[in-house]
């Protein structure tokens, strides 16, 4: 099947080869929460290596809902990866260099049926995935508390637990409840000083899932891989 060109274009300024930043393109399933999370982490994160700069781009900011499901998301990401790798080779970069470009997809289990196919395609083409089961809100919840039991694949169960946490509610200036729309927004106070704890909790719950079917990994989140391996950030 013929591939379509990537939707997003990026203006780049020429830099000395040794100073070129790593370009990281992020394709997100969500239109609000995940992009806001990326921006918050970049603004507040501690970089592993101070002289290694990373430029990040939301690769599908204008994408329709149909293009935000896992398999179409990965297909668009593959198109972008082809484009940026050609540009990197032209600039004289090597795949072994720290600043070789990366393309990431952030998506959830939800009720999607094509997740194993999306994983297989991404693995074959070199696209990175940060995956959450049942949804991204699990990663947010782990900044506030540990959780190891199944959610039955229902994202609303995660959201309810998140919205009932006092620290989460207070981050919106609320006294009792947070609206569904407000709950999508990343607010100061939700994630502060929670990264290392969330990473530790996530690694523990992820360790129990060893089967090949990602739809059965409940609960699971490896968003921390994107934070560290993609953005080069080790804490926030």
Short mmCIF file of C-alpha atoms in Angstrom, two decimals:
data_model
loop_
_atom_site.label_atom_id
_atom_site.label_comp_id
_atom_site.label_asym_id
_atom_site.label_seq_id
_atom_site.Cartn_x
_atom_site.Cartn_y
_atom_site.Cartn_z
CA UNK A 1 0.00 0.00 0.00
CA UNK A 2 1.36 3.40 -0.96
CA UNK A 3 2.31 5.65 1.93
CA UNK A 4 1.01 9.16 2.33
CA UNK A 5 3.36 11.97 3.20
CA UNK A 6 3.57 13.20 6.79
CA UNK A 7 1.12 15.94 7.73
CA UNK A 8 3.50 18.23 9.58
CA UNK A 9 6.39 20.27 8.24
CA UNK A 10 9.13 21.76 10.38
CA UNK A 11 11.36 24.74 9.68
CA UNK A 12 14.93 23.91 10.64
CA UNK A 13 17.89 26.22 11.04
CA UNK A 14 21.31 25.00 10.00
CA UNK A 15 23.62 24.24 12.91
CA UNK A 16 27.17 22.98 13.21
CA UNK A 17 27.08 19.20 13.03
CA UNK A 18 28.39 18.71 16.53
CA UNK A 19 25.71 20.99 17.96
CA UNK A 20 22.72 19.63 16.08
CA UNK A 21 19.82 18.80 18.36
CA UNK A 22 18.01 15.50 18.35
CA UNK A 23 14.64 15.93 16.68
CA UNK A 24 11.85 14.00 18.38
CA UNK A 25 8.46 13.81 16.69
CA UNK A 26 5.54 12.74 18.87
CA UNK A 27 2.27 11.36 17.54
CA UNK A 28 -0.37 11.31 20.26
CA UNK A 29 -3.72 9.57 20.44
CA UNK A 30 -5.13 12.31 22.66
CA UNK A 31 -5.58 15.85 21.43
CA UNK A 32 -5.19 17.56 24.82
CA UNK A 33 -3.67 15.57 27.68
CA UNK A 34 -0.66 13.98 26.01
CA UNK A 35 0.48 17.12 24.12
CA UNK A 36 0.13 19.18 27.31
CA UNK A 37 2.08 16.52 29.20
CA UNK A 38 4.92 16.66 26.66
CA UNK A 39 5.11 20.44 26.88
CA UNK A 40 5.03 20.35 30.69
CA UNK A 41 7.82 17.78 30.89
CA UNK A 42 10.04 19.71 28.48
CA UNK A 43 9.49 22.92 30.43
CA UNK A 44 10.11 21.36 33.87
CA UNK A 45 12.38 18.38 33.25
CA UNK A 46 15.96 17.70 34.28
CA UNK A 47 18.06 16.60 31.30
CA UNK A 48 20.37 13.62 31.59
CA UNK A 49 23.11 15.39 29.59
CA UNK A 50 23.05 19.17 29.59
CA UNK A 51 24.88 19.64 26.28
CA UNK A 52 22.59 17.27 24.38
CA UNK A 53 19.73 19.39 23.10
CA UNK A 54 16.40 17.91 22.05
CA UNK A 55 13.87 19.62 19.80
CA UNK A 56 10.40 18.12 20.07
CA UNK A 57 7.45 18.43 17.72
CA UNK A 58 3.87 17.19 17.99
CA UNK A 59 3.71 15.39 14.65
CA UNK A 60 -0.07 15.10 14.36
CA UNK A 61 -1.37 18.28 15.96
CA UNK A 62 -3.92 18.78 13.17
CA UNK A 63 -4.89 15.13 12.69
CA UNK A 64 -8.52 14.05 12.69
CA UNK A 65 -9.89 11.56 15.18
CA UNK A 66 -9.76 8.75 12.62
CA UNK A 67 -5.98 9.22 12.28
CA UNK A 68 -5.50 9.05 16.07
CA UNK A 69 -6.24 5.36 16.50
CA UNK A 70 -3.17 3.17 17.09
CA UNK A 71 -2.66 1.68 13.62
CA UNK A 72 -3.25 4.88 11.58
CA UNK A 73 -1.16 6.72 14.17
CA UNK A 74 1.78 4.37 13.63
CA UNK A 75 1.39 4.52 9.85
CA UNK A 76 1.63 8.31 9.90
CA UNK A 77 4.60 8.06 12.25
CA UNK A 78 6.36 5.70 9.83
CA UNK A 79 5.93 8.27 7.05
CA UNK A 80 7.47 10.95 9.25
CA UNK A 81 10.34 8.68 10.25
CA UNK A 82 11.20 8.05 6.59
CA UNK A 83 11.27 11.80 6.01
CA UNK A 84 13.40 12.79 9.00
CA UNK A 85 15.88 9.95 8.58
CA UNK A 86 16.52 11.02 4.99
CA UNK A 87 17.13 14.56 6.22
CA UNK A 88 19.46 13.30 8.95
CA UNK A 89 21.56 11.30 6.50
CA UNK A 90 21.77 14.32 4.23
CA UNK A 91 23.02 16.33 7.21
CA UNK A 92 25.74 13.73 7.82
CA UNK A 93 24.30 12.12 10.94
CA UNK A 94 24.72 8.44 11.76
CA UNK A 95 22.08 6.13 13.25
CA UNK A 96 24.56 5.41 16.03
CA UNK A 97 24.83 9.06 17.08
CA UNK A 98 22.95 10.40 20.11
CA UNK A 99 21.14 12.99 17.99
CA UNK A 100 19.73 10.63 15.39
CA UNK A 101 16.03 11.62 15.06
CA UNK A 102 13.30 9.65 16.79
CA UNK A 103 9.58 9.26 16.17
CA UNK A 104 7.29 8.21 19.01
CA UNK A 105 3.64 7.19 19.28
CA UNK A 106 1.75 7.61 22.55
CA UNK A 107 -1.47 5.61 22.63
CA UNK A 108 -3.72 3.64 24.95
CA UNK A 109 -5.49 0.32 25.06
CA UNK A 110 -8.98 1.79 25.34
CA UNK A 111 -11.11 -0.53 23.18
CA UNK A 112 -8.88 -0.55 20.10
CA UNK A 113 -8.68 -3.83 18.18
CA UNK A 114 -5.55 -3.20 16.11
CA UNK A 115 -2.98 -2.76 18.87
CA UNK A 116 -0.86 -5.91 18.19
CA UNK A 117 -0.72 -4.97 14.51
CA UNK A 118 0.31 -1.42 15.40
CA UNK A 119 3.07 -2.73 17.68
CA UNK A 120 4.34 -5.10 14.99
CA UNK A 121 4.46 -2.35 12.36
CA UNK A 122 6.23 0.07 14.70
CA UNK A 123 8.80 -2.54 15.67
CA UNK A 124 9.49 -3.41 12.04
CA UNK A 125 9.87 0.21 10.91
CA UNK A 126 11.73 1.63 13.91
CA UNK A 127 8.98 3.77 15.45
CA UNK A 128 8.98 3.95 19.25
CA UNK A 129 5.81 3.39 21.31
CA UNK A 130 4.83 4.52 24.79
CA UNK A 131 1.77 2.49 25.70
CA UNK A 132 -0.73 2.68 28.56
CA UNK A 133 -3.40 0.17 29.54
CA UNK A 134 -6.18 1.04 29.98
CA UNK A 135 -5.24 4.68 29.30
CA UNK A 136 -2.72 7.48 29.79
CA UNK A 137 -4.42 8.55 33.01
CA UNK A 138 -2.78 5.58 34.73
CA UNK A 139 0.59 7.28 34.28
CA UNK A 140 -0.82 10.44 35.83
CA UNK A 141 -2.32 8.45 38.73
CA UNK A 142 1.01 6.81 39.54
CA UNK A 143 2.45 10.24 40.33
CA UNK A 144 -0.03 10.38 43.19
CA UNK A 145 -0.28 6.80 44.43
CA UNK A 146 0.67 3.22 43.74
CA UNK A 147 -1.84 0.94 42.03
CA UNK A 148 -1.43 -2.70 41.02
CA UNK A 149 -4.92 -4.19 40.49
CA UNK A 150 -6.69 -4.55 37.17
CA UNK A 151 -9.01 -1.81 35.92
CA UNK A 152 -10.94 -4.29 33.81
CA UNK A 153 -9.79 -2.40 30.73
CA UNK A 154 -12.06 0.54 31.61
CA UNK A 155 -10.43 3.96 31.45
CA UNK A 156 -13.27 5.58 33.41
CA UNK A 157 -12.19 3.52 36.41
CA UNK A 158 -8.77 5.17 36.27
CA UNK A 159 -10.22 8.63 35.73
CA UNK A 160 -12.59 8.24 38.68
CA UNK A 161 -9.75 7.27 40.97
CA UNK A 162 -7.66 10.17 39.68
CA UNK A 163 -10.47 12.70 40.11
CA UNK A 164 -11.05 11.54 43.66
CA UNK A 165 -7.46 12.15 44.72
CA UNK A 166 -7.18 15.25 46.89
CA UNK A 167 -3.93 16.50 45.35
CA UNK A 168 -5.36 16.16 41.85
CA UNK A 169 -8.52 18.08 42.74
CA UNK A 170 -6.58 20.82 44.50
CA UNK A 171 -4.36 21.36 41.46
CA UNK A 172 -7.40 22.85 39.70
CA UNK A 173 -8.26 25.09 42.61
CA UNK A 174 -11.36 23.01 43.21
CA UNK A 175 -12.72 21.96 46.57
CA UNK A 176 -14.72 18.88 45.70
CA UNK A 177 -14.82 17.82 42.03
CA UNK A 178 -13.26 18.36 38.61
CA UNK A 179 -15.20 18.42 35.36
CA UNK A 180 -14.36 15.85 32.65
CA UNK A 181 -12.98 18.57 30.38
CA UNK A 182 -10.82 20.11 33.12
CA UNK A 183 -9.52 16.66 34.06
CA UNK A 184 -7.86 16.40 30.65
CA UNK A 185 -5.62 19.39 31.36
CA UNK A 186 -2.20 19.08 32.94
CA UNK A 187 -1.96 21.45 35.91
CA UNK A 188 0.96 22.45 38.16
CA UNK A 189 0.99 20.35 41.29
CA UNK A 190 -0.25 17.11 39.71
CA UNK A 191 3.15 15.87 38.59
CA UNK A 192 5.58 17.87 40.74
CA UNK A 193 8.23 15.67 42.35
CA UNK A 194 6.32 12.57 41.28
CA UNK A 195 8.38 11.23 38.40
CA UNK A 196 10.73 8.83 40.17
CA UNK A 197 7.88 7.40 42.23
CA UNK A 198 5.68 6.95 39.15
CA UNK A 199 8.50 5.28 37.24
CA UNK A 200 9.15 2.87 40.11
CA UNK A 201 5.47 1.96 40.41
CA UNK A 202 5.16 1.51 36.64
CA UNK A 203 8.13 -0.81 36.42
CA UNK A 204 6.65 -2.99 39.14
CA UNK A 205 3.24 -3.35 37.53
CA UNK A 206 4.74 -3.83 34.08
CA UNK A 207 6.93 -6.70 35.27
CA UNK A 208 3.90 -8.97 35.67
CA UNK A 209 3.08 -8.81 31.93
CA UNK A 210 5.20 -11.09 29.77
CA UNK A 211 2.76 -12.33 27.14
CA UNK A 212 2.89 -11.11 23.52
CA UNK A 213 -0.64 -9.68 23.49
CA UNK A 214 -0.51 -6.06 24.64
CA UNK A 215 -4.30 -5.93 25.00
CA UNK A 216 -3.97 -8.15 28.08
CA UNK A 217 -1.45 -5.95 29.91
CA UNK A 218 -3.81 -4.48 32.51
CA UNK A 219 -2.54 -2.32 34.13
CA UNK A 220 0.54 -1.14 32.20
CA UNK A 221 2.31 2.07 31.28
CA UNK A 222 5.80 2.78 30.00
CA UNK A 223 5.51 6.51 29.38
CA UNK A 224 8.74 6.91 31.33
CA UNK A 225 10.61 5.32 28.41
CA UNK A 226 9.49 8.18 26.19
CA UNK A 227 10.52 10.72 28.83
CA UNK A 228 14.00 9.26 29.20
CA UNK A 229 14.83 7.67 25.86
CA UNK A 230 13.07 10.24 23.71
CA UNK A 231 13.27 13.56 25.50
CA UNK A 232 16.46 12.78 27.42
CA UNK A 233 14.89 13.78 30.73
CA UNK A 234 15.52 11.88 33.95
CA UNK A 235 13.35 13.76 36.42
CA UNK A 236 10.80 16.54 36.74
#
